[in-house]
Amino acid sequence: MELKKLSYHFYGDRLLSHQMQESDLCVKVVLLGQSMVGKTCLVGREMDDVYLDDQKPTVGVSFVTKFINLDDFSIRLQIWDTAGEERFRSIAPMYYHDCGAAILVYSITDKSSFENIEVWINELKSHMEKMPLLYVVGNKCDLIEEREVKIEDVKNLCEKYKAEPLETSAKTGQGVSQLFQLIAKQAFMTNNIKKEDKPIPVEKKGCC
């Protein structure tokens, strides 16, 4: 219950309407990365098209649901936004279970946040039997003049771990929608999804 209250606080009533929809397929998505790289801001931009300059660090974990229509299917993304602070890392593995995609976020203006990405990948490897789809996302790409992370270094890391490199700006919205659309599409194509259980309608019999 506490988890849902936290989600409502971040993203408002839109989550309630999403939960009422039906979907054909579901993929669990976890956001990982150092504190203050913009994980929560990315989710806020995707869900409600908003950006908060004074967004506080996530405490523990928050959860939202996003529906994406792909061809004849409705895909439900279960998005888990985890805290990046060291004191919360011990609880993060609880949310890796059964995830189909992991968004590994760093800030292009903070080299240490990028260097930390490999730590998160190794965390996933140590706690999962099957690796999820990996997306290495450089946030704050609107601050191009403050860039500390070399594109070549990102490319090499992604080739090593077979991850998708992307850059986003939660502030301007650049690349955010494309990120989640790509996750839905690739999860569908690679079967990193699970079918939603739907109730079987009971046929009513007429009076004898």
PDB file of C-alpha atoms in Angstrom:
ATOM      1  CA  MET A   1       0.000   0.000   0.000  1.00  0.00           C
ATOM      2  CA  GLU A   2       2.788   2.408   0.826  1.00  0.00           C
ATOM      3  CA  LEU A   3       4.258   1.830  -2.612  1.00  0.00           C
ATOM      4  CA  LYS A   4       1.072   2.962  -4.344  1.00  0.00           C
ATOM      5  CA  LYS A   5       0.768   6.068  -2.191  1.00  0.00           C
ATOM      6  CA  LEU A   6       4.290   7.055  -3.209  1.00  0.00           C
ATOM      7  CA  SER A   7       3.436   6.596  -6.883  1.00  0.00           C
ATOM      8  CA  TYR A   8       0.317   8.732  -6.613  1.00  0.00           C
ATOM      9  CA  HIS A   9       2.361  11.476  -4.960  1.00  0.00           C
ATOM     10  CA  PHE A  10       4.748  11.596  -7.912  1.00  0.00           C
ATOM     11  CA  TYR A  11       2.435  11.147 -10.870  1.00  0.00           C
ATOM     12  CA  GLY A  12      -1.103  11.918  -9.807  1.00  0.00           C
ATOM     13  CA  ASP A  13      -4.442  10.464 -10.812  1.00  0.00           C
ATOM     14  CA  ARG A  14      -3.267   9.353 -14.217  1.00  0.00           C
ATOM     15  CA  LEU A  15      -1.956   6.150 -12.665  1.00  0.00           C
ATOM     16  CA  LEU A  16      -5.456   5.274 -11.501  1.00  0.00           C
ATOM     17  CA  SER A  17      -6.927   5.473 -14.989  1.00  0.00           C
ATOM     18  CA  HIS A  18      -4.034   3.427 -16.387  1.00  0.00           C
ATOM     19  CA  GLN A  19      -4.621   0.655 -13.898  1.00  0.00           C
ATOM     20  CA  MET A  20      -8.204   0.264 -15.107  1.00  0.00           C
ATOM     21  CA  GLN A  21      -7.156  -0.480 -18.687  1.00  0.00           C
ATOM     22  CA  GLU A  22      -6.642  -3.963 -20.053  1.00  0.00           C
ATOM     23  CA  SER A  23      -3.472  -5.066 -21.827  1.00  0.00           C
ATOM     24  CA  ASP A  24      -2.433  -8.087 -23.857  1.00  0.00           C
ATOM     25  CA  LEU A  25       1.189  -8.179 -22.746  1.00  0.00           C
ATOM     26  CA  CYS A  26       3.251  -6.924 -19.836  1.00  0.00           C
ATOM     27  CA  VAL A  27       6.924  -6.036 -19.395  1.00  0.00           C
ATOM     28  CA  LYS A  28       8.533  -5.066 -16.114  1.00  0.00           C
ATOM     29  CA  VAL A  29      10.997  -2.179 -16.439  1.00  0.00           C
ATOM     30  CA  VAL A  30      13.454  -1.085 -13.733  1.00  0.00           C
ATOM     31  CA  LEU A  31      15.343   2.213 -13.662  1.00  0.00           C
ATOM     32  CA  LEU A  32      18.786   2.038 -12.103  1.00  0.00           C
ATOM     33  CA  GLY A  33      21.530   4.576 -11.653  1.00  0.00           C
ATOM     34  CA  GLN A  34      23.296   6.953  -9.332  1.00  0.00           C
ATOM     35  CA  SER A  35      21.246   9.425  -7.306  1.00  0.00           C
ATOM     36  CA  MET A  36      20.343  12.748  -8.971  1.00  0.00           C
ATOM     37  CA  VAL A  37      20.886  11.633 -12.575  1.00  0.00           C
ATOM     38  CA  GLY A  38      17.202  12.211 -13.379  1.00  0.00           C
ATOM     39  CA  LYS A  39      15.527   8.789 -13.192  1.00  0.00           C
ATOM     40  CA  THR A  40      12.375  10.088 -11.533  1.00  0.00           C
ATOM     41  CA  CYS A  41      12.273  13.094 -13.855  1.00  0.00           C
ATOM     42  CA  LEU A  42      12.354  10.779 -16.877  1.00  0.00           C
ATOM     43  CA  VAL A  43       9.345   8.884 -15.562  1.00  0.00           C
ATOM     44  CA  GLY A  44       7.513  12.106 -14.746  1.00  0.00           C
ATOM     45  CA  ARG A  45       8.133  13.397 -18.268  1.00  0.00           C
ATOM     46  CA  GLU A  46       6.884  10.176 -19.864  1.00  0.00           C
ATOM     47  CA  MET A  47       3.805   9.803 -17.663  1.00  0.00           C
ATOM     48  CA  ASP A  48       2.536  13.372 -17.354  1.00  0.00           C
ATOM     49  CA  ASP A  49       4.819  15.421 -19.629  1.00  0.00           C
ATOM     50  CA  VAL A  50       6.070  17.449 -16.663  1.00  0.00           C
ATOM     51  CA  TYR A  51       9.488  18.383 -15.320  1.00  0.00           C
ATOM     52  CA  LEU A  52      10.261  19.476 -11.771  1.00  0.00           C
ATOM     53  CA  ASP A  53      13.494  21.391 -11.157  1.00  0.00           C
ATOM     54  CA  ASP A  54      13.312  20.665  -7.437  1.00  0.00           C
ATOM     55  CA  GLN A  55      12.518  16.935  -7.664  1.00  0.00           C
ATOM     56  CA  LYS A  56      13.580  15.237  -4.436  1.00  0.00           C
ATOM     57  CA  PRO A  57      15.571  11.960  -4.515  1.00  0.00           C
ATOM     58  CA  THR A  58      13.468   8.799  -4.569  1.00  0.00           C
ATOM     59  CA  VAL A  59      13.134   7.128  -1.185  1.00  0.00           C
ATOM     60  CA  GLY A  60      13.099   3.356  -1.630  1.00  0.00           C
ATOM     61  CA  VAL A  61      11.159   2.688  -4.822  1.00  0.00           C
ATOM     62  CA  SER A  62       8.118   4.017  -6.694  1.00  0.00           C
ATOM     63  CA  PHE A  63       5.935   2.290  -9.254  1.00  0.00           C
ATOM     64  CA  VAL A  64       3.825   3.458 -12.199  1.00  0.00           C
ATOM     65  CA  THR A  65       2.068   1.828 -15.131  1.00  0.00           C
ATOM     66  CA  LYS A  66       2.312   2.945 -18.758  1.00  0.00           C
ATOM     67  CA  PHE A  67       0.267   1.509 -21.639  1.00  0.00           C
ATOM     68  CA  ILE A  68       1.726   1.557 -25.148  1.00  0.00           C
ATOM     69  CA  ASN A  69      -0.186   0.423 -28.231  1.00  0.00           C
ATOM     70  CA  LEU A  70       1.927  -1.529 -30.679  1.00  0.00           C
ATOM     71  CA  ASP A  71       0.260  -2.838 -33.838  1.00  0.00           C
ATOM     72  CA  ASP A  72      -2.705  -4.885 -32.593  1.00  0.00           C
ATOM     73  CA  PHE A  73      -1.367  -5.255 -29.062  1.00  0.00           C
ATOM     74  CA  SER A  74      -1.596  -3.189 -25.913  1.00  0.00           C
ATOM     75  CA  ILE A  75       1.622  -3.469 -23.920  1.00  0.00           C
ATOM     76  CA  ARG A  76       1.704  -2.598 -20.243  1.00  0.00           C
ATOM     77  CA  LEU A  77       5.010  -1.287 -18.930  1.00  0.00           C
ATOM     78  CA  GLN A  78       5.392  -1.750 -15.185  1.00  0.00           C
ATOM     79  CA  ILE A  79       7.983   0.937 -14.439  1.00  0.00           C
ATOM     80  CA  TRP A  80       9.931   0.648 -11.185  1.00  0.00           C
ATOM     81  CA  ASP A  81      11.923   3.745 -10.232  1.00  0.00           C
ATOM     82  CA  THR A  82      14.591   2.771  -7.699  1.00  0.00           C
ATOM     83  CA  ALA A  83      16.591   4.975  -5.346  1.00  0.00           C
ATOM     84  CA  GLY A  84      20.201   5.577  -6.340  1.00  0.00           C
ATOM     85  CA  GLU A  85      21.559   6.456  -2.915  1.00  0.00           C
ATOM     86  CA  GLU A  86      23.991   3.953  -1.427  1.00  0.00           C
ATOM     87  CA  ARG A  87      21.849   3.386   1.676  1.00  0.00           C
ATOM     88  CA  PHE A  88      18.985   2.049  -0.452  1.00  0.00           C
ATOM     89  CA  ARG A  89      20.997  -0.283  -2.685  1.00  0.00           C
ATOM     90  CA  SER A  90      20.407  -3.289  -0.459  1.00  0.00           C
ATOM     91  CA  ILE A  91      16.683  -3.279  -1.286  1.00  0.00           C
ATOM     92  CA  ALA A  92      17.055  -2.778  -5.047  1.00  0.00           C
ATOM     93  CA  PRO A  93      17.592  -6.500  -5.871  1.00  0.00           C
ATOM     94  CA  MET A  94      14.055  -7.231  -4.652  1.00  0.00           C
ATOM     95  CA  TYR A  95      12.778  -5.377  -7.695  1.00  0.00           C
ATOM     96  CA  TYR A  96      15.047  -7.006 -10.299  1.00  0.00           C
ATOM     97  CA  HIS A  97      13.038 -10.237 -10.246  1.00  0.00           C
ATOM     98  CA  ASP A  98      11.281 -11.012 -13.515  1.00  0.00           C
ATOM     99  CA  CYS A  99      12.195  -7.690 -15.141  1.00  0.00           C
ATOM    100  CA  GLY A 100      12.270  -7.678 -18.922  1.00  0.00           C
ATOM    101  CA  ALA A 101      14.142  -4.396 -19.364  1.00  0.00           C
ATOM    102  CA  ALA A 102      16.565  -2.280 -17.347  1.00  0.00           C
ATOM    103  CA  ILE A 103      17.135   1.429 -17.962  1.00  0.00           C
ATOM    104  CA  LEU A 104      20.613   2.338 -16.700  1.00  0.00           C
ATOM    105  CA  VAL A 105      20.689   6.105 -16.314  1.00  0.00           C
ATOM    106  CA  TYR A 106      23.685   8.419 -16.033  1.00  0.00           C
ATOM    107  CA  SER A 107      24.139  12.151 -16.495  1.00  0.00           C
ATOM    108  CA  ILE A 108      26.252  13.242 -19.446  1.00  0.00           C
ATOM    109  CA  THR A 109      27.564  16.022 -17.170  1.00  0.00           C
ATOM    110  CA  ASP A 110      28.825  13.605 -14.494  1.00  0.00           C
ATOM    111  CA  LYS A 111      31.517  11.124 -15.511  1.00  0.00           C
ATOM    112  CA  SER A 112      31.310   9.225 -12.222  1.00  0.00           C
ATOM    113  CA  SER A 113      27.630   8.455 -12.813  1.00  0.00           C
ATOM    114  CA  PHE A 114      28.570   6.814 -16.124  1.00  0.00           C
ATOM    115  CA  GLU A 115      31.431   4.865 -14.556  1.00  0.00           C
ATOM    116  CA  ASN A 116      28.899   3.533 -12.070  1.00  0.00           C
ATOM    117  CA  ILE A 117      26.745   1.970 -14.807  1.00  0.00           C
ATOM    118  CA  GLU A 118      28.935  -1.136 -14.960  1.00  0.00           C
ATOM    119  CA  VAL A 119      28.346  -1.668 -11.228  1.00  0.00           C
ATOM    120  CA  TRP A 120      24.597  -1.776 -11.830  1.00  0.00           C
ATOM    121  CA  ILE A 121      25.015  -4.187 -14.742  1.00  0.00           C
ATOM    122  CA  ASN A 122      27.030  -6.528 -12.533  1.00  0.00           C
ATOM    123  CA  GLU A 123      24.312  -6.225  -9.892  1.00  0.00           C
ATOM    124  CA  LEU A 124      21.784  -7.453 -12.432  1.00  0.00           C
ATOM    125  CA  LYS A 125      24.053 -10.292 -13.526  1.00  0.00           C
ATOM    126  CA  SER A 126      24.496 -11.479  -9.950  1.00  0.00           C
ATOM    127  CA  HIS A 127      20.777 -11.516  -9.163  1.00  0.00           C
ATOM    128  CA  MET A 128      19.155 -12.701 -12.403  1.00  0.00           C
ATOM    129  CA  GLU A 129      19.226 -15.990 -14.279  1.00  0.00           C
ATOM    130  CA  LYS A 130      18.390 -14.279 -17.569  1.00  0.00           C
ATOM    131  CA  MET A 131      19.602 -10.773 -18.316  1.00  0.00           C
ATOM    132  CA  PRO A 132      16.936  -8.246 -19.294  1.00  0.00           C
ATOM    133  CA  LEU A 133      17.159  -5.918 -22.255  1.00  0.00           C
ATOM    134  CA  LEU A 134      19.648  -3.174 -21.342  1.00  0.00           C
ATOM    135  CA  TYR A 135      19.348   0.523 -22.175  1.00  0.00           C
ATOM    136  CA  VAL A 136      22.235   2.826 -21.236  1.00  0.00           C
ATOM    137  CA  VAL A 137      20.655   6.262 -21.104  1.00  0.00           C
ATOM    138  CA  GLY A 138      22.612   9.503 -20.904  1.00  0.00           C
ATOM    139  CA  ASN A 139      20.231  12.034 -19.383  1.00  0.00           C
ATOM    140  CA  LYS A 140      20.579  15.850 -19.370  1.00  0.00           C
ATOM    141  CA  CYS A 141      21.643  15.937 -23.015  1.00  0.00           C
ATOM    142  CA  ASP A 142      20.378  19.529 -23.153  1.00  0.00           C
ATOM    143  CA  LEU A 143      23.513  20.477 -21.168  1.00  0.00           C
ATOM    144  CA  ILE A 144      25.800  19.649 -24.079  1.00  0.00           C
ATOM    145  CA  GLU A 145      28.414  22.276 -23.133  1.00  0.00           C
ATOM    146  CA  GLU A 146      28.865  20.571 -19.754  1.00  0.00           C
ATOM    147  CA  ARG A 147      29.389  17.096 -21.190  1.00  0.00           C
ATOM    148  CA  GLU A 148      31.929  14.961 -19.318  1.00  0.00           C
ATOM    149  CA  VAL A 149      31.079  11.555 -20.810  1.00  0.00           C
ATOM    150  CA  LYS A 150      32.604  10.675 -24.175  1.00  0.00           C
ATOM    151  CA  ILE A 151      30.272   9.144 -26.753  1.00  0.00           C
ATOM    152  CA  GLU A 152      32.992   6.654 -27.679  1.00  0.00           C
ATOM    153  CA  ASP A 153      33.134   5.383 -24.083  1.00  0.00           C
ATOM    154  CA  VAL A 154      29.373   4.856 -24.094  1.00  0.00           C
ATOM    155  CA  LYS A 155      29.590   2.990 -27.385  1.00  0.00           C
ATOM    156  CA  ASN A 156      32.304   0.673 -26.064  1.00  0.00           C
ATOM    157  CA  LEU A 157      30.344  -0.113 -22.891  1.00  0.00           C
ATOM    158  CA  CYS A 158      27.193  -0.881 -24.850  1.00  0.00           C
ATOM    159  CA  GLU A 159      29.048  -3.157 -27.251  1.00  0.00           C
ATOM    160  CA  LYS A 160      30.538  -5.026 -24.298  1.00  0.00           C
ATOM    161  CA  TYR A 161      27.163  -5.689 -22.671  1.00  0.00           C
ATOM    162  CA  LYS A 162      24.930  -5.692 -25.773  1.00  0.00           C
ATOM    163  CA  ALA A 163      23.024  -2.650 -24.564  1.00  0.00           C
ATOM    164  CA  GLU A 164      21.204   0.097 -26.448  1.00  0.00           C
ATOM    165  CA  PRO A 165      22.815   3.563 -26.086  1.00  0.00           C
ATOM    166  CA  LEU A 166      20.442   6.524 -25.937  1.00  0.00           C
ATOM    167  CA  GLU A 167      20.490  10.132 -24.780  1.00  0.00           C
ATOM    168  CA  THR A 168      17.565  11.984 -23.253  1.00  0.00           C
ATOM    169  CA  SER A 169      16.602  15.228 -21.609  1.00  0.00           C
ATOM    170  CA  ALA A 170      13.886  14.980 -18.986  1.00  0.00           C
ATOM    171  CA  LYS A 171      13.882  18.784 -18.954  1.00  0.00           C
ATOM    172  CA  THR A 172      13.048  19.282 -22.647  1.00  0.00           C
ATOM    173  CA  GLY A 173      11.500  15.867 -23.293  1.00  0.00           C
ATOM    174  CA  GLN A 174      14.052  14.983 -25.966  1.00  0.00           C
ATOM    175  CA  GLY A 175      14.278  11.229 -26.533  1.00  0.00           C
ATOM    176  CA  VAL A 176      12.078  10.254 -23.579  1.00  0.00           C
ATOM    177  CA  SER A 177       9.020   8.969 -25.421  1.00  0.00           C
ATOM    178  CA  GLN A 178      11.265   7.246 -27.963  1.00  0.00           C
ATOM    179  CA  LEU A 179      12.995   5.370 -25.128  1.00  0.00           C
ATOM    180  CA  PHE A 180       9.818   3.794 -23.785  1.00  0.00           C
ATOM    181  CA  GLN A 181       8.460   3.103 -27.268  1.00  0.00           C
ATOM    182  CA  LEU A 182      11.711   1.296 -28.088  1.00  0.00           C
ATOM    183  CA  ILE A 183      11.498  -0.792 -24.925  1.00  0.00           C
ATOM    184  CA  ALA A 184       7.939  -1.881 -25.726  1.00  0.00           C
ATOM    185  CA  LYS A 185       8.855  -2.743 -29.309  1.00  0.00           C
ATOM    186  CA  GLN A 186      12.036  -4.664 -28.501  1.00  0.00           C
ATOM    187  CA  ALA A 187      10.461  -6.495 -25.566  1.00  0.00           C
ATOM    188  CA  PHE A 188       7.665  -7.593 -27.883  1.00  0.00           C
ATOM    189  CA  MET A 189      10.077  -8.701 -30.619  1.00  0.00           C
ATOM    190  CA  THR A 190      12.398 -10.603 -28.259  1.00  0.00           C
ATOM    191  CA  ASN A 191       9.629 -12.107 -26.109  1.00  0.00           C
ATOM    192  CA  ASN A 192      10.862 -10.387 -22.923  1.00  0.00           C
ATOM    193  CA  ILE A 193       7.213 -10.113 -21.997  1.00  0.00           C
ATOM    194  CA  LYS A 194       4.534 -12.124 -20.311  1.00  0.00           C
ATOM    195  CA  LYS A 195       0.930 -12.542 -21.301  1.00  0.00           C
ATOM    196  CA  GLU A 196      -1.592 -10.903 -19.036  1.00  0.00           C
ATOM    197  CA  ASP A 197      -3.988 -13.257 -17.308  1.00  0.00           C
ATOM    198  CA  LYS A 198      -7.525 -12.267 -18.160  1.00  0.00           C
ATOM    199  CA  PRO A 199     -10.681 -13.747 -16.660  1.00  0.00           C
ATOM    200  CA  ILE A 200     -12.455 -16.256 -18.880  1.00  0.00           C
ATOM    201  CA  PRO A 201     -16.049 -15.157 -19.462  1.00  0.00           C
ATOM    202  CA  VAL A 202     -18.638 -17.628 -18.229  1.00  0.00           C
ATOM    203  CA  GLU A 203     -21.306 -18.425 -20.765  1.00  0.00           C
ATOM    204  CA  LYS A 204     -24.762 -17.872 -19.375  1.00  0.00           C
ATOM    205  CA  LYS A 205     -27.199 -20.701 -19.874  1.00  0.00           C
ATOM    206  CA  GLY A 206     -30.831 -20.107 -20.603  1.00  0.00           C
ATOM    207  CA  CYS A 207     -33.650 -21.362 -18.473  1.00  0.00           C
ATOM    208  CA  CYS A 208     -34.471 -25.051 -18.957  1.00  0.00           C
TER     209      CYS A 208
END
